[in-house]
Amino acid sequence: MSQSAAISNQTKRWQEMDAAHHLHPFTTHKELAGTGARVITRAEGVYLYDSEGKRLIDGMAGLWCVQVGYGREELAEAGYKALKELPYYNNFFQTTNPYAAELSQKLAEVCPKGIDRFFFANSGSEGNDSAIKLIRYYWNLMGKPKKKTFIARKKSYHGVTLAAASLSGLPHLHPQFDLPLPGFVHVECPDWFAEGGARTPEEHGLFAAKSLEDKILELGAENVAAFVAEPVQGAGGLIIPPANYWPEIQRICRKYDVLLHIDEVICGFGRTGNWFGCDTYGIEPDMINMAKGLSSGYQPIAAVGVGARVGDVLFNSDEEMAHGYTYSGHPVACAVALANLELMQKEKLVEKAGGATGAHFQKKLAELDAHPLVGGTRGVGLLGAIEIVKDRKTREKFPDVGTVGAQCRNHCFSNGLVMRAIGDTMVLSPPLTITESETDELFALARRCLDLTAKDLGVA
């Protein structure tokens, strides 16, 4: 993430303060201090602007989250109104606030059928941590205290708290912190491109689903609490399941009485062309976790939604549910989230992502299939992945996986595009408000950066 040598004194001061005092997420700090952090100072629509005035099109919607784009006054006004009227009060002591109550009602309207009770947290990580506790509590209330093991998938991402990181199937999240904790295991994921070999995508989908059944039988169904998964795996490389995968997963969970907890943090709120990934793939969850698009990232907020099976048991318990956060259901965060959902409904952003906007995005994405560096593209709604490969026929990656992706990502930043590299998979997830002309601009930049990367590698 290099910066121009000729930068302003103000930018230098911000970089120096940042290097001296700010510990960044997922960062090698000495390296960043040497190059200087990029300083983003404002944003509008689908564009970011840094402290030197450079404009970038945000192909990642922040971190998969800015559904309504940047600079929406409706959300700022909703937050300001709440700050003036009720800047804070907690939801302990048998108390609520209008914004939390109204947001709960709105979520019940848009969430997958049957999900109608909500616990509020502040991030997706906190939400999954809370879900783990609620699932353990549920099985205790049901008189099955041995059902405590959680099964997730390899390459999954569920957050970074101790429990959520243990749930995540990304090995680099574990060694520094002596994780995973006991009680968390991982099975195969439906990543056909990287791991399907000679199998068809459908054959690989059944192979991945069978690994769940095999693991349940190995552990004993009486010991398994829940299977936790994203509809589309995001941070693991945008892994889109074949059509037969989710029906088979649901059959297995029902057969062995294993709860199905769906992590909708990335897929929720229109990203896959429906309100939730569950809607896109016909999943009937017992619980879901949501964050990111819930407020379009304008305020930190998450929610765990529960269906009747779990929700009725928790609701009807005679004992106190001893869990909650100081900022659970924060009035300002709830007010902004409520305004965000109302704006999405008013502008029909979900319908557009599943309709013309998403169709144009997927058309432009597919045009990159012919690029000499691309082994394939895949996408759904306003999600897209581009596989950079050494051999297009065999899907073989370049040696030292991630190096070429980093090269491409750096070209993107230099040329005014934010496109994420996950290993050598380039990933896109723009705001749902992106226009056709902005989509064209995004993919023209993506092609240019692929060309520059190919030139670096000597690929014609």
Short mmCIF file of C-alpha atoms in Angstrom, two decimals:
data_model
loop_
_atom_site.label_atom_id
_atom_site.label_comp_id
_atom_site.label_asym_id
_atom_site.label_seq_id
_atom_site.Cartn_x
_atom_site.Cartn_y
_atom_site.Cartn_z
CA MET A 1 0.00 0.00 0.00
CA SER A 2 2.56 2.54 -1.14
CA GLN A 3 2.01 6.28 -1.03
CA SER A 4 3.34 8.90 -3.38
CA ALA A 5 6.66 10.42 -2.30
CA ALA A 6 5.26 13.89 -2.83
CA ILE A 7 2.51 13.95 -0.23
CA SER A 8 1.24 16.87 1.80
CA ASN A 9 2.44 17.74 5.27
CA GLN A 10 -1.04 17.03 6.65
CA THR A 11 -1.03 13.51 5.23
CA LYS A 12 2.45 12.95 6.67
CA ARG A 13 1.27 14.07 10.11
CA TRP A 14 -1.71 11.70 10.02
CA GLN A 15 0.55 8.85 8.90
CA GLU A 16 3.04 9.55 11.68
CA MET A 17 0.31 9.66 14.36
CA ASP A 18 -1.17 6.47 12.98
CA ALA A 19 2.16 4.64 12.92
CA ALA A 20 2.98 5.70 16.46
CA HIS A 21 -0.33 4.90 18.15
CA HIS A 22 -2.81 2.93 16.00
CA LEU A 23 -2.86 -0.88 15.96
CA HIS A 24 -4.70 -1.83 12.75
CA PRO A 25 -6.76 -4.97 12.13
CA PHE A 26 -4.98 -7.73 10.18
CA THR A 27 -1.79 -5.71 9.64
CA THR A 28 1.98 -6.17 9.82
CA HIS A 29 2.56 -2.96 11.70
CA LYS A 30 6.27 -2.39 11.08
CA GLU A 31 5.70 -2.79 7.37
CA LEU A 32 2.78 -0.34 7.35
CA ALA A 33 4.75 2.21 9.38
CA GLY A 34 7.45 2.07 6.73
CA THR A 35 5.13 2.74 3.80
CA GLY A 36 2.56 4.96 5.51
CA ALA A 37 -1.16 4.22 5.76
CA ARG A 38 -3.54 5.35 3.07
CA VAL A 39 -5.69 8.09 4.62
CA ILE A 40 -9.30 8.08 3.40
CA THR A 41 -10.95 11.39 4.23
CA ARG A 42 -14.37 11.34 2.55
CA ALA A 43 -16.70 9.25 0.42
CA GLU A 44 -19.69 9.79 -1.84
CA GLY A 45 -21.82 7.24 -3.66
CA VAL A 46 -19.48 4.44 -4.75
CA TYR A 47 -16.32 6.56 -4.52
CA LEU A 48 -13.67 7.06 -1.85
CA TYR A 49 -11.27 10.02 -1.68
CA ASP A 50 -7.92 9.99 0.08
CA SER A 51 -6.13 12.84 1.81
CA GLU A 52 -4.28 13.69 -1.41
CA GLY A 53 -7.50 14.01 -3.39
CA LYS A 54 -7.19 10.71 -5.27
CA ARG A 55 -10.52 9.04 -6.13
CA LEU A 56 -11.08 5.28 -5.92
CA ILE A 57 -14.18 3.32 -6.88
CA ASP A 58 -15.01 1.11 -3.91
CA GLY A 59 -15.50 -2.32 -5.39
CA MET A 60 -15.79 -3.85 -1.91
CA ALA A 61 -18.47 -1.59 -0.35
CA GLY A 62 -16.12 -1.04 2.58
CA LEU A 63 -15.97 -4.57 3.96
CA TRP A 64 -18.96 -6.04 2.09
CA CYS A 65 -21.28 -3.66 3.92
CA VAL A 66 -22.08 -0.23 2.44
CA GLN A 67 -25.27 -1.33 0.66
CA VAL A 68 -26.74 2.16 0.15
CA GLY A 69 -23.47 3.82 -0.84
CA TYR A 70 -21.70 6.63 0.94
CA GLY A 71 -22.96 10.05 1.98
CA ARG A 72 -26.65 9.23 2.43
CA GLU A 73 -28.19 12.15 4.31
CA GLU A 74 -31.20 10.08 5.36
CA LEU A 75 -28.98 7.93 7.57
CA ALA A 76 -27.01 10.88 8.94
CA GLU A 77 -30.25 12.66 9.84
CA ALA A 78 -31.65 9.55 11.54
CA GLY A 79 -28.52 9.27 13.67
CA TYR A 80 -28.53 12.98 14.49
CA LYS A 81 -32.19 12.88 15.55
CA ALA A 82 -31.53 9.93 17.84
CA LEU A 83 -28.41 11.58 19.26
CA LYS A 84 -30.47 14.63 20.17
CA GLU A 85 -33.41 12.71 21.64
CA LEU A 86 -31.79 9.67 23.26
CA PRO A 87 -28.02 9.44 22.73
CA TYR A 88 -27.85 6.36 24.93
CA TYR A 89 -29.70 4.19 27.34
CA ASN A 90 -29.31 0.48 27.94
CA ASN A 91 -31.80 -2.32 27.41
CA PHE A 92 -31.13 -3.93 30.78
CA PHE A 93 -33.47 -3.29 33.75
CA GLN A 94 -36.62 -4.30 31.83
CA THR A 95 -36.19 -1.27 29.54
CA THR A 96 -36.26 -0.72 25.78
CA ASN A 97 -36.16 2.23 23.40
CA PRO A 98 -38.37 3.07 20.40
CA TYR A 99 -35.62 2.45 17.86
CA ALA A 100 -34.79 -1.07 19.12
CA ALA A 101 -38.47 -1.99 19.21
CA GLU A 102 -39.16 -0.67 15.70
CA LEU A 103 -36.01 -2.24 14.25
CA SER A 104 -37.04 -5.61 15.70
CA GLN A 105 -40.38 -5.32 13.95
CA LYS A 106 -38.77 -4.29 10.65
CA LEU A 107 -36.35 -7.24 10.81
CA ALA A 108 -39.22 -9.63 11.38
CA GLU A 109 -40.70 -8.31 8.12
CA VAL A 110 -37.61 -8.81 5.95
CA CYS A 111 -35.86 -11.81 7.52
CA PRO A 112 -36.33 -15.41 6.33
CA LYS A 113 -39.70 -16.86 7.23
CA GLY A 114 -39.99 -17.76 10.90
CA ILE A 115 -37.07 -15.65 12.13
CA ASP A 116 -38.90 -13.21 14.37
CA ARG A 117 -37.01 -12.62 17.64
CA PHE A 118 -33.74 -10.66 17.77
CA PHE A 119 -30.83 -10.12 20.11
CA PHE A 120 -28.71 -7.06 19.30
CA ALA A 121 -24.92 -6.89 19.41
CA ASN A 122 -22.28 -4.57 17.97
CA SER A 123 -20.48 -6.65 15.33
CA GLY A 124 -20.76 -9.89 13.43
CA SER A 125 -18.12 -11.41 15.69
CA GLU A 126 -20.16 -10.55 18.78
CA GLY A 127 -23.26 -11.87 17.08
CA ASN A 128 -21.74 -15.29 16.42
CA ASP A 129 -20.26 -15.38 19.90
CA SER A 130 -23.74 -14.67 21.24
CA ALA A 131 -25.28 -17.33 19.01
CA ILE A 132 -22.86 -19.92 20.35
CA LYS A 133 -23.93 -19.09 23.89
CA LEU A 134 -27.63 -19.09 23.03
CA ILE A 135 -27.34 -22.47 21.30
CA ARG A 136 -25.56 -23.96 24.32
CA TYR A 137 -28.22 -22.47 26.58
CA TYR A 138 -30.99 -23.88 24.36
CA TRP A 139 -29.66 -27.42 24.59
CA ASN A 140 -29.27 -27.05 28.37
CA LEU A 141 -32.91 -25.98 28.60
CA MET A 142 -33.87 -28.95 26.43
CA GLY A 143 -32.17 -31.35 28.85
CA LYS A 144 -29.43 -32.30 26.37
CA PRO A 145 -26.30 -30.81 27.95
CA LYS A 146 -23.94 -33.04 25.92
CA LYS A 147 -24.89 -31.34 22.64
CA LYS A 148 -22.13 -28.73 22.73
CA THR A 149 -19.82 -29.31 19.74
CA PHE A 150 -20.06 -26.87 16.83
CA ILE A 151 -19.30 -27.89 13.28
CA ALA A 152 -18.27 -25.24 10.75
CA ARG A 153 -16.47 -25.43 7.41
CA LYS A 154 -12.92 -25.06 6.23
CA LYS A 155 -12.33 -21.60 4.71
CA SER A 156 -15.27 -20.18 6.66
CA TYR A 157 -15.11 -16.80 8.39
CA HIS A 158 -17.30 -16.09 11.40
CA GLY A 159 -15.40 -13.40 13.30
CA VAL A 160 -12.45 -12.86 15.61
CA THR A 161 -13.61 -13.18 19.20
CA LEU A 162 -12.18 -16.27 20.89
CA ALA A 163 -15.27 -18.34 20.10
CA ALA A 164 -15.99 -16.86 16.66
CA ALA A 165 -12.37 -17.26 15.57
CA SER A 166 -12.50 -20.87 16.75
CA LEU A 167 -15.62 -21.32 14.64
CA SER A 168 -13.86 -19.82 11.63
CA GLY A 169 -12.12 -22.28 9.34
CA LEU A 170 -9.22 -20.05 8.31
CA PRO A 171 -6.08 -21.55 9.90
CA HIS A 172 -4.12 -18.28 10.00
CA LEU A 173 -6.59 -16.95 12.58
CA HIS A 174 -5.60 -19.61 15.13
CA PRO A 175 -1.88 -20.07 16.00
CA GLN A 176 -1.12 -16.60 17.41
CA PHE A 177 -3.93 -16.95 19.95
CA ASP A 178 -3.73 -20.67 20.84
CA LEU A 179 -6.98 -21.42 19.02
CA PRO A 180 -9.31 -23.09 18.26
CA LEU A 181 -10.93 -23.62 21.63
CA PRO A 182 -12.23 -27.12 22.40
CA GLY A 183 -15.62 -27.96 20.94
CA PHE A 184 -15.12 -26.55 17.44
CA VAL A 185 -14.46 -28.76 14.41
CA HIS A 186 -14.40 -28.19 10.66
CA VAL A 187 -15.55 -30.10 7.60
CA GLU A 188 -15.16 -29.70 3.83
CA CYS A 189 -16.56 -26.71 1.96
CA PRO A 190 -18.00 -26.71 -1.58
CA ASP A 191 -14.96 -24.99 -3.13
CA TRP A 192 -15.07 -26.76 -6.48
CA PHE A 193 -12.60 -24.46 -8.26
CA ALA A 194 -9.77 -25.05 -5.79
CA GLU A 195 -10.57 -28.54 -4.53
CA GLY A 196 -13.06 -30.20 -6.87
CA GLY A 197 -10.42 -31.99 -8.92
CA ALA A 198 -12.06 -34.22 -11.54
CA ARG A 199 -15.48 -34.06 -9.83
CA THR A 200 -18.28 -31.99 -11.30
CA PRO A 201 -19.47 -29.07 -9.16
CA GLU A 202 -22.55 -31.11 -8.20
CA GLU A 203 -20.43 -34.12 -7.25
CA HIS A 204 -18.22 -31.89 -5.15
CA GLY A 205 -21.28 -30.37 -3.47
CA LEU A 206 -22.42 -33.82 -2.35
CA PHE A 207 -18.85 -34.69 -1.30
CA ALA A 208 -18.69 -31.59 0.90
CA ALA A 209 -22.14 -32.25 2.38
CA LYS A 210 -21.24 -35.86 3.13
CA SER A 211 -18.26 -34.67 5.17
CA LEU A 212 -20.76 -33.06 7.55
CA GLU A 213 -22.69 -36.31 7.96
CA ASP A 214 -19.44 -38.25 8.44
CA LYS A 215 -18.31 -35.83 11.15
CA ILE A 216 -21.67 -36.00 12.98
CA LEU A 217 -21.44 -39.80 13.00
CA GLU A 218 -17.82 -39.65 14.17
CA LEU A 219 -18.65 -37.30 17.06
CA GLY A 220 -22.05 -38.80 17.84
CA ALA A 221 -25.18 -36.79 17.07
CA GLU A 222 -25.89 -36.57 20.80
CA ASN A 223 -22.78 -34.37 21.12
CA VAL A 224 -23.34 -31.98 18.19
CA ALA A 225 -25.06 -28.67 18.90
CA ALA A 226 -25.14 -26.93 15.52
CA PHE A 227 -23.79 -26.63 12.03
CA VAL A 228 -22.75 -23.03 11.27
CA ALA A 229 -22.21 -21.78 7.73
CA GLU A 230 -22.41 -18.82 5.36
CA PRO A 231 -24.78 -19.14 2.35
CA VAL A 232 -21.84 -17.99 0.20
CA GLN A 233 -18.44 -18.13 1.89
CA GLY A 234 -17.03 -14.61 1.69
CA ALA A 235 -13.60 -14.10 3.22
CA GLY A 236 -12.68 -17.70 2.38
CA GLY A 237 -12.65 -16.83 -1.32
CA LEU A 238 -16.25 -16.19 -2.39
CA ILE A 239 -17.23 -19.86 -2.54
CA ILE A 240 -20.62 -20.27 -4.21
CA PRO A 241 -22.30 -23.63 -3.54
CA PRO A 242 -23.75 -25.83 -6.29
CA ALA A 243 -27.56 -26.13 -6.33
CA ASN A 244 -27.61 -29.55 -4.62
CA TYR A 245 -25.45 -28.56 -1.65
CA TRP A 246 -27.86 -26.75 0.67
CA PRO A 247 -30.79 -29.19 0.30
CA GLU A 248 -28.46 -32.02 1.31
CA ILE A 249 -27.07 -30.04 4.26
CA GLN A 250 -30.59 -29.38 5.53
CA ARG A 251 -31.53 -33.04 5.19
CA ILE A 252 -28.49 -34.03 7.27
CA CYS A 253 -29.13 -31.46 10.01
CA ARG A 254 -32.77 -32.53 10.36
CA LYS A 255 -31.91 -36.23 10.34
CA TYR A 256 -29.47 -35.86 13.25
CA ASP A 257 -31.28 -33.11 15.20
CA VAL A 258 -28.50 -30.55 14.67
CA LEU A 259 -29.41 -26.86 14.71
CA LEU A 260 -28.70 -24.91 11.52
CA HIS A 261 -27.21 -21.49 12.26
CA ILE A 262 -26.65 -19.40 9.13
CA ASP A 263 -24.10 -16.58 9.14
CA GLU A 264 -25.65 -13.86 6.96
CA VAL A 265 -23.16 -11.14 7.89
CA ILE A 266 -21.90 -10.83 4.30
CA CYS A 267 -24.82 -12.28 2.33
CA GLY A 268 -27.62 -10.48 4.15
CA PHE A 269 -29.46 -7.36 3.04
CA GLY A 270 -29.49 -7.78 -0.70
CA ARG A 271 -25.97 -8.91 -1.47
CA THR A 272 -27.03 -12.14 -3.22
CA GLY A 273 -30.02 -10.57 -4.98
CA ASN A 274 -32.52 -11.34 -2.21
CA TRP A 275 -32.90 -9.93 1.28
CA PHE A 276 -30.89 -12.87 2.63
CA GLY A 277 -28.74 -15.65 1.27
CA CYS A 278 -31.23 -18.06 2.86
CA ASP A 279 -33.83 -16.76 0.41
CA THR A 280 -31.46 -17.22 -2.54
CA TYR A 281 -30.62 -20.83 -1.67
CA GLY A 282 -33.88 -22.00 -0.08
CA ILE A 283 -32.35 -22.45 3.36
CA GLU A 284 -34.67 -22.75 6.38
CA PRO A 285 -32.47 -21.76 9.33
CA ASP A 286 -33.06 -22.16 13.03
CA MET A 287 -31.00 -19.01 13.66
CA ILE A 288 -29.18 -16.37 11.63
CA ASN A 289 -26.50 -13.81 12.39
CA MET A 290 -26.49 -10.45 10.61
CA ALA A 291 -24.43 -7.25 10.71
CA LYS A 292 -22.63 -5.20 7.99
CA GLY A 293 -25.49 -4.35 5.59
CA LEU A 294 -27.88 -4.00 8.52
CA SER A 295 -26.75 -0.38 8.86
CA SER A 296 -24.72 -0.20 5.62
CA GLY A 297 -21.75 0.19 7.95
CA TYR A 298 -22.90 3.64 9.08
CA GLN A 299 -23.10 2.45 12.70
CA PRO A 300 -21.75 -0.66 14.48
CA ILE A 301 -24.67 -3.04 14.96
CA ALA A 302 -25.43 -6.75 14.63
CA ALA A 303 -28.40 -8.97 15.39
CA VAL A 304 -28.95 -12.65 16.06
CA GLY A 305 -32.33 -13.73 14.73
CA VAL A 306 -33.99 -16.84 16.11
CA GLY A 307 -36.89 -18.90 14.86
CA ALA A 308 -39.64 -20.52 16.90
CA ARG A 309 -37.75 -23.71 17.75
CA VAL A 310 -35.07 -21.85 19.70
CA GLY A 311 -36.88 -18.60 20.35
CA ASP A 312 -39.91 -20.13 22.06
CA VAL A 313 -37.70 -22.13 24.42
CA LEU A 314 -35.61 -19.07 25.35
CA PHE A 315 -38.71 -16.90 25.72
CA ASN A 316 -40.58 -19.35 27.91
CA SER A 317 -37.71 -20.13 30.25
CA ASP A 318 -38.34 -19.23 33.90
CA GLU A 319 -34.72 -18.17 34.44
CA GLU A 320 -32.85 -15.03 33.47
CA MET A 321 -30.88 -15.20 30.22
CA ALA A 322 -27.55 -14.00 31.62
CA HIS A 323 -26.12 -12.46 28.47
CA GLY A 324 -26.01 -8.97 26.95
CA TYR A 325 -23.81 -6.00 26.07
CA THR A 326 -23.72 -2.42 27.29
CA TYR A 327 -24.54 -1.30 23.76
CA SER A 328 -27.06 -4.02 22.81
CA GLY A 329 -29.84 -2.23 20.95
CA HIS A 330 -28.07 1.13 21.14
CA PRO A 331 -30.69 3.76 20.17
CA VAL A 332 -28.49 5.61 17.67
CA ALA A 333 -27.29 2.43 15.95
CA CYS A 334 -30.86 1.08 15.79
CA ALA A 335 -32.17 4.39 14.42
CA VAL A 336 -29.58 4.37 11.63
CA ALA A 337 -30.19 0.69 10.84
CA LEU A 338 -33.94 1.30 10.66
CA ALA A 339 -33.44 4.25 8.29
CA ASN A 340 -31.08 2.10 6.21
CA LEU A 341 -33.63 -0.68 5.78
CA GLU A 342 -36.39 1.81 4.96
CA LEU A 343 -34.15 3.44 2.35
CA MET A 344 -33.34 0.06 0.82
CA GLN A 345 -37.06 -0.70 0.56
CA LYS A 346 -37.88 2.73 -0.85
CA GLU A 347 -35.22 2.49 -3.58
CA LYS A 348 -35.86 -1.25 -4.18
CA LEU A 349 -32.15 -1.95 -3.88
CA VAL A 350 -32.64 -5.65 -3.14
CA GLU A 351 -34.86 -6.08 -6.18
CA LYS A 352 -32.29 -4.24 -8.33
CA ALA A 353 -29.44 -6.42 -7.04
CA GLY A 354 -31.50 -9.48 -8.00
CA GLY A 355 -32.59 -7.83 -11.25
CA ALA A 356 -31.08 -5.36 -13.72
CA THR A 357 -28.19 -4.09 -11.55
CA GLY A 358 -27.05 -7.57 -10.62
CA ALA A 359 -27.53 -8.88 -14.17
CA HIS A 360 -25.33 -6.15 -15.65
CA PHE A 361 -22.68 -6.74 -12.97
CA GLN A 362 -22.65 -10.49 -13.69
CA LYS A 363 -22.48 -9.86 -17.46
CA LYS A 364 -19.41 -7.64 -17.09
CA LEU A 365 -17.84 -10.12 -14.68
CA ALA A 366 -18.30 -13.02 -17.11
CA GLU A 367 -16.57 -11.03 -19.87
CA LEU A 368 -13.33 -11.40 -17.90
CA ASP A 369 -13.40 -15.18 -18.40
CA ALA A 370 -11.52 -14.72 -21.66
CA HIS A 371 -8.60 -12.88 -20.06
CA PRO A 372 -5.35 -14.90 -20.33
CA LEU A 373 -4.72 -14.65 -16.60
CA VAL A 374 -8.23 -15.71 -15.56
CA GLY A 375 -9.13 -19.34 -14.96
CA GLY A 376 -12.77 -18.56 -14.30
CA THR A 377 -15.23 -16.13 -12.76
CA ARG A 378 -18.25 -16.74 -10.58
CA GLY A 379 -20.84 -14.59 -8.93
CA VAL A 380 -24.34 -14.09 -7.61
CA GLY A 381 -26.23 -10.82 -7.15
CA LEU A 382 -23.59 -8.19 -6.50
CA LEU A 383 -20.84 -10.61 -5.51
CA GLY A 384 -18.10 -11.56 -7.92
CA ALA A 385 -14.84 -13.53 -7.93
CA ILE A 386 -12.05 -13.68 -10.50
CA GLU A 387 -9.61 -16.60 -10.29
CA ILE A 388 -6.04 -15.75 -11.32
CA VAL A 389 -4.28 -18.91 -12.49
CA LYS A 390 -1.08 -20.13 -14.08
CA ASP A 391 -2.89 -22.72 -16.22
CA ARG A 392 -6.44 -22.01 -17.40
CA LYS A 393 -7.14 -25.64 -18.35
CA THR A 394 -6.03 -27.32 -15.12
CA ARG A 395 -6.91 -24.44 -12.76
CA GLU A 396 -3.34 -24.60 -11.42
CA LYS A 397 -2.38 -21.56 -9.32
CA PHE A 398 0.92 -19.70 -9.46
CA PRO A 399 3.60 -20.76 -6.93
CA ASP A 400 3.49 -18.96 -3.57
CA VAL A 401 -0.26 -18.43 -3.68
CA GLY A 402 -1.26 -14.90 -2.78
CA THR A 403 1.74 -13.14 -4.30
CA VAL A 404 0.09 -12.58 -7.68
CA GLY A 405 -3.17 -11.56 -6.05
CA ALA A 406 -1.28 -8.96 -4.01
CA GLN A 407 0.33 -7.65 -7.20
CA CYS A 408 -3.08 -7.27 -8.83
CA ARG A 409 -4.53 -5.63 -5.71
CA ASN A 410 -1.69 -3.10 -5.65
CA HIS A 411 -2.28 -2.25 -9.30
CA CYS A 412 -5.94 -1.73 -8.42
CA PHE A 413 -5.17 0.79 -5.69
CA SER A 414 -2.73 2.60 -7.97
CA ASN A 415 -5.35 2.83 -10.70
CA GLY A 416 -8.31 3.96 -8.61
CA LEU A 417 -10.07 0.69 -7.76
CA VAL A 418 -10.58 -1.17 -4.50
CA MET A 419 -10.68 -4.88 -5.36
CA ARG A 420 -9.80 -7.41 -2.66
CA ALA A 421 -7.32 -10.23 -3.06
CA ILE A 422 -8.05 -13.47 -1.17
CA GLY A 423 -5.01 -15.48 -2.08
CA ASP A 424 -5.06 -15.23 -5.89
CA THR A 425 -8.83 -14.82 -6.02
CA MET A 426 -9.86 -11.23 -6.74
CA VAL A 427 -13.19 -10.37 -5.13
CA LEU A 428 -15.78 -7.67 -5.79
CA SER A 429 -18.78 -6.59 -3.71
CA PRO A 430 -19.79 -3.01 -4.63
CA PRO A 431 -22.57 -0.91 -3.08
CA LEU A 432 -26.04 -1.97 -4.22
CA THR A 433 -26.54 1.57 -5.52
CA ILE A 434 -23.89 1.17 -8.23
CA THR A 435 -25.13 2.35 -11.63
CA GLU A 436 -24.60 0.70 -15.00
CA SER A 437 -22.00 3.29 -16.02
CA GLU A 438 -20.18 2.90 -12.70
CA THR A 439 -20.21 -0.89 -13.16
CA ASP A 440 -18.66 -0.40 -16.59
CA GLU A 441 -16.00 1.84 -15.06
CA LEU A 442 -15.29 -0.71 -12.32
CA PHE A 443 -14.75 -3.58 -14.79
CA ALA A 444 -12.69 -1.44 -17.17
CA LEU A 445 -10.36 -0.75 -14.25
CA ALA A 446 -10.37 -4.41 -13.22
CA ARG A 447 -9.38 -5.43 -16.76
CA ARG A 448 -6.61 -2.83 -16.85
CA CYS A 449 -5.21 -4.12 -13.57
CA LEU A 450 -5.36 -7.72 -14.78
CA ASP A 451 -3.49 -6.61 -17.91
CA LEU A 452 -0.81 -4.93 -15.81
CA THR A 453 -0.47 -8.03 -13.65
CA ALA A 454 -0.19 -10.23 -16.74
CA LYS A 455 2.53 -7.93 -18.05
CA ASP A 456 4.42 -8.29 -14.75
CA LEU A 457 4.27 -12.07 -15.18
CA GLY A 458 5.07 -12.11 -18.87
CA VAL A 459 1.68 -13.61 -19.71
CA ALA A 460 0.46 -12.68 -23.17
#
